[in-house]
Amino acid sequence: MAASRKLSALRLPPLPTIREIIKLFKLQAVKQLSQNFLLDLRLTDKIVRKAGNLTNAYVYEVGPGPGGITRSILNANVAELLVVEKDSRFIPGLQMLSDAAPGKLKIVHGDVLTFKVEKSFPKSLKRSWEDDPPNVHIIGNLPFSVSTPLIIKWLENISNQNGPFTYGRTQMTLTFQKEVAERLVATTGSKQRSRLSVMAQYLCTVNHSFTIPGQAFVPKPQVDVGVVHFMPLIEPKIEQPFKLVEKVVQNAFQFRRKYCHRGLGMLFPEAQRLESTEKLLQLADIDPTLRPTQLSLLHFRSLCDIYRKMCDEDPQLFGYNFRDELKQRKDKIEEKEESNGLQMPL
């Protein structure tokens, strides 16, 4: 009984509802920023529960907006909540929450894509990568416009064990457009299998926790929203530098409806493309007529390992980008056409 009284005493005092906050500060979702407000506190509580036990945890919330998930996090008995919000219109409402939870909520007016959270929490929270995850969590209802670049940025941080993962294997609970959520968890051979599937799953255990119907948001988006939980793996499924893995995976899915040799061939300059692609697939022991969606994490591990050896043999190979070669060819054709035009007789 004493413990339950202690927890109840930490709950926020009566506050205006999120809907009232929106009216009070005349907040409107900005379509260009793909903002959608989640007003149902039962749903924000559910998102926070999917993050796990947050008692005495340090939480980094991205894109808090009017503060729906923020309230649910504070009610979970956290040690400290840090929110980073780019839109200055939301700061007064968040400040109201901060005043209601003295010493618990820190507000930063900034951009999550550039904010350095690794300097924000006590160093004592740090755990070695092989240990249990630290008591640090990332939670957020991400605007659709930043969700993909942000998760790619954080996956690179996981690979390098820096940024928010300086503290160890920090867990993430994030919202995505349902289609993106399905891609993140898509298995080998499924239609949703994509670059995101491979990049997320070679570094994390990824779970699509539940789906929130679009009508729960204001304004209502044209799609439903998926809540996804990420737990970084102790050992990545592919042990190569992130940029190398990203390059191989991006090229593999370049032509997702064609055989995999078509996209993987774009890793190599045109003059050696056929020979090098054949060598890559042969040494990686991969059927060139598999579709990109049929390639497993083991396939990609082999591809990345062999491609790394080929780059070591030819140091200029990793810097090759087929788009640069196409542009150079186009520029030469245009120069030739201009030259021929100047030489035409009057």
Coordinates of C-alpha atoms in Angstrom, one line a residue:
M1 CA 0.0 0.0 0.0
A2 CA 2.8 2.4 0.9
A3 CA 4.4 1.8 -2.5
S4 CA 1.1 2.5 -4.4
R5 CA 0.6 5.7 -2.4
K6 CA 4.2 6.8 -3.3
L7 CA 3.5 6.3 -7.0
S8 CA 0.2 8.1 -6.9
A9 CA 1.8 11.0 -5.2
L10 CA 4.1 11.5 -8.1
R11 CA 1.3 11.8 -10.7
L12 CA 0.8 15.2 -12.3
P13 CA -1.6 17.6 -10.7
P14 CA -4.9 18.5 -12.6
L15 CA -3.9 20.3 -15.8
P16 CA -5.8 21.5 -18.9
T17 CA -6.4 18.7 -21.3
I18 CA -4.2 18.5 -24.5
R19 CA -7.2 19.7 -26.5
E20 CA -7.5 22.7 -24.1
I21 CA -3.8 23.4 -24.4
I22 CA -4.2 23.5 -28.2
K23 CA -7.0 26.0 -27.9
L24 CA -5.3 28.0 -25.1
F25 CA -2.1 28.6 -27.1
K26 CA -3.9 28.6 -30.5
L27 CA -1.9 25.7 -31.8
Q28 CA -2.5 24.3 -35.3
A29 CA -0.7 21.4 -36.9
V30 CA 1.5 22.6 -39.7
K31 CA 1.0 20.4 -42.8
Q32 CA 4.4 21.2 -44.2
L33 CA 6.0 19.8 -41.0
S34 CA 3.7 16.7 -41.2
Q35 CA 2.5 17.4 -37.6
N36 CA -0.3 15.3 -36.2
F37 CA -1.4 15.6 -32.5
L38 CA -2.3 12.5 -30.5
L39 CA -4.9 13.6 -27.9
D40 CA -6.1 10.3 -26.4
L41 CA -4.1 9.8 -23.2
R42 CA -5.0 6.1 -23.1
L43 CA -3.1 5.7 -26.4
T44 CA -0.1 7.8 -25.2
D45 CA -0.1 5.7 -22.0
K46 CA 0.0 2.6 -24.1
I47 CA 3.0 3.9 -26.2
V48 CA 4.9 4.5 -23.0
R49 CA 4.1 1.1 -21.6
K50 CA 5.6 -0.5 -24.7
A51 CA 8.8 1.2 -23.8
G52 CA 9.1 -1.0 -20.7
N53 CA 9.5 -0.1 -17.1
L54 CA 10.4 3.6 -16.9
T55 CA 10.7 3.8 -13.1
N56 CA 13.6 6.1 -12.3
A57 CA 14.6 6.1 -16.0
Y58 CA 16.1 8.9 -18.0
V59 CA 14.0 9.5 -21.1
Y60 CA 14.7 11.5 -24.2
E61 CA 11.4 12.5 -26.0
V62 CA 11.6 13.8 -29.6
G63 CA 8.9 16.0 -31.0
P64 CA 6.7 16.3 -27.9
G65 CA 4.4 18.9 -29.6
P66 CA 1.5 19.8 -27.2
G67 CA 2.8 17.2 -24.7
G68 CA 0.4 14.2 -24.8
I69 CA 3.2 11.5 -24.6
T70 CA 5.1 13.9 -22.3
R71 CA 2.4 13.6 -19.7
S72 CA 2.3 9.8 -19.9
I73 CA 6.1 9.6 -19.5
L74 CA 6.1 11.9 -16.5
N75 CA 3.3 9.8 -15.0
A76 CA 5.5 6.7 -15.4
N77 CA 7.6 7.8 -12.4
V78 CA 10.8 8.7 -14.5
A79 CA 13.9 10.2 -12.9
E80 CA 14.2 12.8 -15.7
L81 CA 12.6 13.6 -19.0
L82 CA 14.4 15.7 -21.6
V83 CA 12.2 16.9 -24.5
V84 CA 13.6 18.5 -27.7
E85 CA 11.1 20.5 -29.7
K86 CA 11.9 22.5 -32.9
D87 CA 8.6 24.4 -33.0
S88 CA 8.6 27.4 -30.6
R89 CA 4.8 27.5 -30.5
F90 CA 4.8 24.4 -28.3
I91 CA 7.3 25.6 -25.7
P92 CA 4.7 27.5 -23.4
G93 CA 2.5 24.4 -23.1
L94 CA 5.5 22.3 -22.3
Q95 CA 6.7 24.8 -19.7
M96 CA 3.3 24.4 -18.0
L97 CA 4.1 20.7 -17.7
S98 CA 7.6 21.5 -16.4
D99 CA 6.1 23.8 -13.7
A100 CA 3.7 20.9 -12.7
A101 CA 6.6 18.5 -12.3
P102 CA 9.5 20.4 -10.7
G103 CA 12.9 19.1 -11.5
K104 CA 11.6 16.3 -13.7
L105 CA 11.2 17.9 -17.2
K106 CA 13.9 19.7 -19.1
I107 CA 12.9 21.5 -22.3
V108 CA 15.3 22.2 -25.2
H109 CA 14.2 24.3 -28.1
G110 CA 16.2 22.7 -30.9
D111 CA 16.4 20.2 -33.8
V112 CA 16.5 16.5 -33.0
L113 CA 18.6 15.9 -36.2
T114 CA 21.5 18.0 -34.7
F115 CA 20.9 17.8 -30.9
K116 CA 23.6 16.0 -29.0
V117 CA 21.8 14.0 -26.3
E118 CA 25.1 12.2 -25.3
K119 CA 26.0 15.3 -23.2
S120 CA 22.6 15.6 -21.5
F121 CA 22.4 12.7 -19.0
P122 CA 24.7 11.7 -16.1
K123 CA 27.8 9.7 -17.1
S124 CA 27.0 7.3 -14.3
L125 CA 24.2 5.9 -16.5
K126 CA 26.7 4.5 -19.0
R127 CA 26.9 0.7 -19.4
S128 CA 29.2 -1.4 -21.6
W129 CA 27.7 -2.6 -24.8
E130 CA 27.7 -6.2 -23.6
D131 CA 25.7 -5.4 -20.4
D132 CA 22.0 -5.0 -20.0
P133 CA 20.6 -1.8 -21.6
P134 CA 21.1 1.4 -19.6
N135 CA 18.1 3.0 -17.9
V136 CA 17.9 5.5 -20.8
H137 CA 15.1 5.5 -23.3
I138 CA 14.1 7.3 -26.5
I139 CA 10.4 7.8 -27.1
G140 CA 8.7 9.9 -29.7
N141 CA 5.7 10.6 -32.0
L142 CA 7.8 11.5 -35.0
P143 CA 6.7 13.8 -37.8
F144 CA 6.5 11.7 -40.9
S145 CA 8.9 14.1 -42.7
V146 CA 11.8 13.3 -40.4
S147 CA 11.1 9.8 -39.3
T148 CA 13.2 8.0 -42.0
P149 CA 16.3 10.2 -41.9
L150 CA 16.2 10.2 -38.1
I151 CA 16.0 6.4 -37.7
I152 CA 18.8 6.0 -40.3
K153 CA 20.9 8.6 -38.3
W154 CA 20.3 6.6 -35.0
L155 CA 21.0 3.3 -36.7
E156 CA 24.4 4.7 -37.7
N157 CA 24.8 5.9 -34.1
I158 CA 24.1 2.3 -32.9
S159 CA 26.7 0.9 -35.4
N160 CA 29.3 3.4 -34.0
Q161 CA 28.1 3.2 -30.4
N162 CA 27.9 7.0 -30.2
G163 CA 25.2 9.7 -29.9
P164 CA 22.3 8.4 -27.7
F165 CA 24.1 5.0 -27.6
T166 CA 27.1 6.4 -25.8
Y167 CA 25.2 5.2 -22.7
G168 CA 25.0 1.6 -24.1
R169 CA 22.2 -0.2 -25.9
T170 CA 19.6 2.5 -25.4
Q171 CA 16.1 1.3 -26.3
M172 CA 13.8 3.3 -28.7
T173 CA 10.0 3.4 -28.9
L174 CA 8.9 5.5 -31.9
T175 CA 5.9 6.1 -34.2
F176 CA 6.0 5.8 -37.9
Q177 CA 3.7 5.9 -40.8
K178 CA 2.2 2.4 -40.8
E179 CA 3.8 1.5 -44.2
V180 CA 7.2 2.5 -42.8
A181 CA 6.6 0.5 -39.6
E182 CA 5.8 -2.6 -41.7
R183 CA 9.0 -2.1 -43.7
L184 CA 11.1 -1.9 -40.6
V185 CA 9.9 -5.4 -39.4
A186 CA 9.4 -7.0 -42.9
T187 CA 10.8 -10.5 -43.2
T188 CA 12.8 -12.0 -46.1
G189 CA 10.5 -12.6 -49.1
S190 CA 7.7 -10.2 -48.0
K191 CA 6.5 -7.4 -50.3
Q192 CA 7.4 -4.8 -47.7
R193 CA 11.0 -6.0 -47.5
S194 CA 13.2 -2.9 -48.2
R195 CA 16.4 -1.1 -47.4
L196 CA 14.9 -0.1 -44.0
S197 CA 14.2 -3.7 -43.1
V198 CA 17.8 -4.8 -43.6
M199 CA 19.4 -1.7 -42.0
A200 CA 17.2 -1.9 -38.9
Q201 CA 17.3 -5.7 -38.4
Y202 CA 21.1 -6.1 -38.8
L203 CA 21.6 -3.8 -35.8
C204 CA 18.4 -4.3 -33.7
T205 CA 15.6 -6.5 -32.6
V206 CA 12.7 -4.7 -34.1
N207 CA 9.0 -5.2 -33.0
H208 CA 5.9 -3.5 -34.4
S209 CA 4.1 -3.1 -31.1
F210 CA 0.7 -1.9 -32.2
T211 CA -1.1 0.2 -34.7
I212 CA -2.9 3.5 -34.0
P213 CA -5.8 4.4 -36.3
G214 CA -5.4 7.7 -38.2
Q215 CA -8.6 9.1 -36.7
A216 CA -6.9 9.1 -33.2
F217 CA -4.8 12.1 -34.5
V218 CA -5.7 15.7 -35.1
P219 CA -5.6 16.5 -37.9
K220 CA -6.4 13.0 -39.2
P221 CA -3.5 11.7 -41.4
Q222 CA -4.4 9.7 -44.5
V223 CA -2.6 6.7 -43.0
D224 CA -2.6 4.7 -39.8
V225 CA 0.5 4.9 -37.5
G226 CA 2.7 2.1 -36.2
V227 CA 4.5 2.1 -32.9
V228 CA 7.9 0.3 -33.2
H229 CA 10.3 -0.8 -30.5
F230 CA 14.0 -1.1 -31.1
M231 CA 16.5 -3.0 -29.0
P232 CA 20.1 -2.8 -30.2
L233 CA 21.8 -6.1 -30.6
I234 CA 25.0 -6.9 -28.7
E235 CA 26.6 -8.3 -31.9
P236 CA 25.4 -6.8 -35.3
K237 CA 24.3 -9.4 -37.9
I238 CA 26.8 -7.7 -40.3
E239 CA 30.2 -6.7 -39.0
Q240 CA 31.2 -4.1 -41.5
P241 CA 31.2 -0.2 -41.3
F242 CA 27.7 1.3 -41.5
K243 CA 28.4 3.3 -44.6
L244 CA 29.6 0.2 -46.5
V245 CA 26.5 -1.8 -45.4
E246 CA 24.2 1.1 -46.4
K247 CA 25.8 1.4 -49.8
V248 CA 25.5 -2.4 -50.6
V249 CA 21.9 -2.5 -49.3
Q250 CA 20.8 0.7 -51.1
N251 CA 22.2 -0.6 -54.4
A252 CA 20.6 -4.0 -54.0
F253 CA 17.2 -2.4 -53.6
Q254 CA 17.8 0.1 -56.5
F255 CA 15.7 -2.1 -58.8
R256 CA 13.6 -4.0 -56.3
R257 CA 11.4 -5.7 -59.0
K258 CA 14.4 -7.0 -61.0
Y259 CA 16.9 -9.7 -60.2
C260 CA 19.4 -8.7 -57.5
H261 CA 22.4 -8.7 -59.9
R262 CA 20.9 -5.6 -61.6
G263 CA 21.1 -3.3 -58.6
L264 CA 24.3 -4.8 -57.1
G265 CA 26.0 -4.2 -60.5
M266 CA 25.7 -0.5 -59.8
L267 CA 28.4 -0.9 -57.2
F268 CA 30.9 -1.1 -60.0
P269 CA 32.1 1.2 -62.8
E270 CA 30.5 0.3 -66.1
A271 CA 33.7 -0.9 -67.7
Q272 CA 34.1 -3.7 -65.2
R273 CA 30.4 -4.1 -64.1
L274 CA 29.6 -7.5 -65.6
E275 CA 32.9 -9.1 -64.5
S276 CA 32.8 -7.6 -61.0
T277 CA 29.2 -8.3 -60.3
E278 CA 29.6 -11.9 -61.3
K279 CA 32.7 -12.2 -59.0
L280 CA 30.8 -10.6 -56.1
L281 CA 27.8 -12.9 -56.4
Q282 CA 29.9 -16.0 -57.0
L283 CA 32.2 -15.4 -54.0
A284 CA 29.1 -14.6 -51.8
D285 CA 27.4 -17.8 -53.0
I286 CA 24.2 -16.0 -54.1
D287 CA 21.9 -16.8 -57.0
P288 CA 21.9 -13.8 -59.3
T289 CA 18.3 -14.4 -60.1
L290 CA 17.0 -13.8 -56.6
R291 CA 14.9 -10.6 -56.1
P292 CA 16.2 -8.0 -53.6
T293 CA 13.3 -8.9 -51.3
Q294 CA 14.5 -12.5 -51.2
L295 CA 17.9 -11.7 -49.9
S296 CA 18.3 -12.6 -46.2
L297 CA 20.5 -11.0 -43.6
L298 CA 23.0 -13.8 -44.2
H299 CA 23.0 -13.0 -47.9
F300 CA 23.7 -9.4 -47.1
R301 CA 26.5 -10.3 -44.7
S302 CA 28.2 -12.3 -47.4
L303 CA 27.7 -9.5 -49.9
C304 CA 29.2 -6.9 -47.5
D305 CA 32.1 -9.1 -46.6
I306 CA 33.1 -9.8 -50.2
Y307 CA 32.5 -6.2 -51.3
R308 CA 34.8 -5.1 -48.4
K309 CA 37.5 -7.4 -49.7
M310 CA 37.1 -6.0 -53.3
C311 CA 37.3 -2.4 -51.9
D312 CA 40.5 -3.3 -50.0
E313 CA 41.9 -4.6 -53.3
D314 CA 40.8 -1.5 -55.2
P315 CA 40.8 1.5 -52.8
Q316 CA 38.9 3.7 -55.3
L317 CA 36.0 1.3 -55.5
F318 CA 34.2 2.4 -52.4
G319 CA 34.1 6.0 -53.5
Y320 CA 32.5 5.0 -56.8
N321 CA 28.9 6.3 -57.4
F322 CA 27.2 5.2 -60.6
R323 CA 25.2 8.5 -60.6
D324 CA 28.5 10.5 -60.9
E325 CA 29.5 8.3 -63.9
L326 CA 26.1 8.9 -65.6
K327 CA 26.4 12.7 -65.0
Q328 CA 29.9 12.7 -66.5
R329 CA 28.7 10.8 -69.6
K330 CA 25.7 13.2 -69.9
D331 CA 28.0 16.3 -69.6
K332 CA 30.3 14.9 -72.3
I333 CA 27.4 14.3 -74.7
E334 CA 26.2 17.9 -74.1
E335 CA 29.7 19.3 -74.7
K336 CA 30.0 17.3 -77.9
E337 CA 26.6 18.5 -79.1
E338 CA 27.5 22.1 -78.3
S339 CA 30.8 21.7 -80.1
N340 CA 29.2 20.3 -83.2
G341 CA 26.6 23.1 -83.1
L342 CA 29.4 25.7 -83.2
Q343 CA 31.2 24.0 -86.1
M344 CA 28.1 23.9 -88.3
P345 CA 28.4 26.1 -91.4
L346 CA 26.2 29.2 -91.7

